[in-house]
């Protein structure tokens, strides 16, 4: 439910005008003023957002276009050799690529991966050092795995072979000690005697 407060200034009501029409006009004009204010505020916010978006987009596009054109046109002098006086003019991307290649080829580590005190002690470049470390780690892991599996396989094979040999030797030894062929012969004789005795 909406509550509307109305304040009337009765001084301006003329003698011919009635109170109802004056109240009606005042209510309508105050409601119109409120709606107009709300619409103006909302419209202002929407316009500000749209202007901010379009301004930033246009500015970004403009700066990107201008800067890319400027950067593409920039030429950097590059001397490929310390002994020659020949200078190449390179674009920024080519210059960065050349410097990166030089950086990767430059020897900066000793064989242990430490930065040497003297430049002549440097034996490895950055990528050589990291490739060696990676290969060492990978190979060491794989070799350790191979050794572990080979050791397990060898132990299992030895245990199975010993077990088989022991069983074979124990079986032959037990048969000889128990004199099983003589036992079987005696059992057959007793069985034959029992059969005869029972008949």
Coordinates of C-alpha atoms in Angstrom, one line a residue:
X1 CA 0.0 0.0 0.0
X2 CA 1.4 3.4 -1.0
X3 CA 1.1 6.4 1.4
X4 CA 1.0 9.8 -0.3
X5 CA 1.4 12.9 1.7
X6 CA -0.1 16.0 0.2
X7 CA 0.5 19.5 1.5
X8 CA -1.7 22.3 0.3
X9 CA -1.1 25.9 0.3
X10 CA -4.6 27.3 0.6
X11 CA -3.6 30.8 -0.2
X12 CA -3.5 30.1 -3.9
X13 CA -7.0 28.6 -4.2
X14 CA -9.2 31.2 -5.8
X15 CA -12.8 31.7 -4.7
X16 CA -14.1 30.1 -7.9
X17 CA -11.9 27.0 -7.6
X18 CA -13.0 24.1 -5.5
X19 CA -10.8 22.1 -3.2
X20 CA -11.2 18.8 -5.1
X21 CA -9.8 20.1 -8.3
X22 CA -6.9 21.9 -6.5
X23 CA -6.0 18.7 -4.7
X24 CA -6.3 16.7 -7.9
X25 CA -4.0 19.1 -9.8
X26 CA -1.5 19.1 -7.0
X27 CA -1.4 15.3 -6.7
X28 CA -1.0 14.9 -10.5
X29 CA 1.8 17.5 -10.7
X30 CA 3.7 16.0 -7.8
X31 CA 3.4 12.5 -9.2
X32 CA 4.5 13.8 -12.6
X33 CA 7.5 15.5 -11.0
X34 CA 8.5 12.2 -9.2
X35 CA 8.1 10.1 -12.3
X36 CA 10.0 12.6 -14.3
X37 CA 12.8 12.6 -11.7
X38 CA 13.0 8.8 -11.6
X39 CA 13.0 8.5 -15.4
X40 CA 15.7 11.2 -15.7
X41 CA 17.9 9.4 -13.1
X42 CA 17.5 6.0 -14.8
X43 CA 18.1 7.4 -18.2
X44 CA 21.1 9.3 -16.9
X45 CA 22.6 6.1 -15.4
X46 CA 22.0 4.1 -18.6
X47 CA 23.5 6.9 -20.8
X48 CA 26.5 7.2 -18.5
X49 CA 27.1 3.4 -18.7
X50 CA 26.7 3.4 -22.5
X51 CA 29.0 6.4 -22.9
X52 CA 31.6 4.9 -20.6
X53 CA 31.5 1.6 -22.6
X54 CA 31.7 3.2 -26.0
X55 CA 34.3 5.7 -24.9
X56 CA 36.6 3.0 -23.5
X57 CA 36.1 0.8 -26.6
X58 CA 36.8 3.7 -29.0
X59 CA 39.8 4.8 -27.0
X60 CA 41.2 1.2 -26.8
X61 CA 40.7 0.7 -30.5
X62 CA 42.3 4.0 -31.3
X63 CA 45.3 3.4 -29.0
X64 CA 45.7 -0.1 -30.3
X65 CA 45.7 1.0 -33.9
X66 CA 48.0 3.9 -33.4
X67 CA 50.4 2.0 -31.2
X68 CA 50.5 -1.1 -33.5
X69 CA 51.2 1.2 -36.5
X70 CA 53.9 3.0 -34.5
X71 CA 55.5 -0.2 -33.2
X72 CA 55.5 -1.8 -36.7
X73 CA 57.2 1.3 -38.1
X74 CA 59.9 1.4 -35.4
X75 CA 63.3 0.2 -36.7
X76 CA 66.1 -0.7 -34.2
X77 CA 69.7 -0.8 -35.4
X78 CA 71.3 -4.1 -34.8
X79 CA 75.0 -5.0 -35.2
X80 CA 75.3 -8.7 -35.9
X81 CA 79.1 -8.9 -35.4
X82 CA 81.4 -7.1 -33.1
X83 CA 84.1 -6.8 -35.8
X84 CA 82.1 -5.5 -38.7
X85 CA 80.6 -2.1 -39.1
X86 CA 77.5 -3.4 -40.9
X87 CA 74.3 -2.5 -39.1
X88 CA 70.9 -4.0 -39.8
X89 CA 67.6 -2.2 -39.2
X90 CA 65.2 -4.6 -37.5
X91 CA 61.6 -4.3 -36.4
X92 CA 60.9 -4.6 -32.7
X93 CA 59.7 -8.3 -32.9
X94 CA 62.8 -9.3 -34.9
X95 CA 65.1 -7.5 -32.5
X96 CA 63.4 -9.2 -29.5
X97 CA 63.8 -12.6 -31.3
X98 CA 67.5 -12.0 -32.0
X99 CA 68.2 -10.9 -28.4
X100 CA 66.3 -14.0 -27.1
X101 CA 68.3 -16.3 -29.3
X102 CA 71.5 -14.7 -28.0
X103 CA 70.3 -15.0 -24.5
X104 CA 69.6 -18.7 -24.9
X105 CA 73.0 -19.4 -26.5
X106 CA 75.0 -17.5 -24.0
X107 CA 76.9 -19.7 -21.6
X108 CA 76.0 -18.6 -18.1
X109 CA 76.2 -21.7 -15.8
X110 CA 79.0 -24.1 -14.8
X111 CA 78.6 -27.8 -15.0
X112 CA 76.8 -27.9 -11.6
X113 CA 74.3 -25.2 -12.5
X114 CA 75.9 -22.4 -10.5
X115 CA 76.7 -18.9 -11.9
X116 CA 80.5 -18.9 -12.3
X117 CA 82.7 -16.1 -10.9
X118 CA 84.6 -15.8 -14.3
X119 CA 82.9 -15.8 -17.7
X120 CA 85.4 -18.4 -19.0
X121 CA 84.2 -20.9 -16.4
X122 CA 80.6 -20.9 -17.9
X123 CA 80.0 -24.2 -19.7
X124 CA 76.3 -24.4 -20.1
X125 CA 73.6 -22.1 -21.5
X126 CA 70.2 -21.8 -19.8
X127 CA 68.4 -24.2 -22.0
X128 CA 71.3 -26.7 -22.0
X129 CA 71.3 -26.7 -18.2
X130 CA 67.6 -27.2 -17.9
X131 CA 67.6 -29.9 -20.7
X132 CA 70.4 -31.7 -19.0
X133 CA 68.7 -31.5 -15.6
X134 CA 65.4 -32.7 -17.1
X135 CA 67.1 -35.6 -19.0
X136 CA 69.1 -36.5 -15.9
X137 CA 65.9 -36.6 -13.8
X138 CA 63.9 -38.6 -16.3
X139 CA 66.7 -41.1 -17.1
X140 CA 67.5 -41.6 -13.4
X141 CA 63.9 -42.3 -12.7
X142 CA 63.5 -44.7 -15.6
X143 CA 66.8 -46.5 -14.8
X144 CA 65.8 -46.8 -11.2
X145 CA 62.4 -48.3 -12.3
X146 CA 64.2 -50.7 -14.6
X147 CA 66.6 -51.8 -11.9
X148 CA 63.8 -52.3 -9.4
X149 CA 61.7 -54.4 -11.8
X150 CA 64.7 -56.4 -12.9
X151 CA 65.7 -57.1 -9.3
X152 CA 62.1 -58.2 -8.5
X153 CA 62.0 -60.5 -11.5
X154 CA 65.4 -62.0 -10.7
X155 CA 64.4 -62.6 -7.0
X156 CA 61.1 -64.2 -8.1
X157 CA 62.9 -66.4 -10.6
X158 CA 65.5 -67.5 -8.1
X159 CA 62.9 -68.3 -5.4
X160 CA 60.8 -70.3 -7.9
X161 CA 63.8 -72.2 -9.1
X162 CA 65.0 -73.0 -5.6
X163 CA 61.5 -74.0 -4.6
X164 CA 61.2 -76.4 -7.6
X165 CA 64.6 -77.9 -7.0
X166 CA 64.0 -78.3 -3.3
X167 CA 60.6 -80.0 -4.0
X168 CA 62.2 -82.4 -6.5
X169 CA 65.1 -83.2 -4.1
X170 CA 62.9 -83.5 -1.1
X171 CA 60.5 -85.8 -2.9
X172 CA 63.3 -88.1 -4.1
X173 CA 64.9 -88.0 -0.7
X174 CA 61.6 -88.8 1.2
X175 CA 60.8 -91.6 -1.2
X176 CA 64.2 -93.2 -0.7
X177 CA 64.1 -92.7 3.1
X178 CA 60.6 -94.0 3.6
X179 CA 61.5 -96.8 1.2
X180 CA 58.1 -96.4 -0.5
X181 CA 58.6 -99.1 -3.1
X182 CA 59.2 -101.7 -0.3
X183 CA 56.3 -100.3 1.6
X184 CA 54.0 -100.7 -1.4
X185 CA 55.3 -104.2 -1.9
X186 CA 54.6 -105.1 1.8
X187 CA 51.2 -103.6 1.7
X188 CA 50.3 -105.6 -1.4
X189 CA 51.5 -108.8 0.3
X190 CA 49.5 -108.0 3.4
X191 CA 46.4 -107.3 1.3
X192 CA 46.9 -110.6 -0.5
X193 CA 47.3 -112.4 2.8
X194 CA 44.2 -110.8 4.2
X195 CA 42.3 -111.7 1.1
X196 CA 43.4 -115.3 1.4
X197 CA 42.7 -115.4 5.1
X198 CA 39.2 -114.1 4.6
X199 CA 38.4 -116.5 1.9

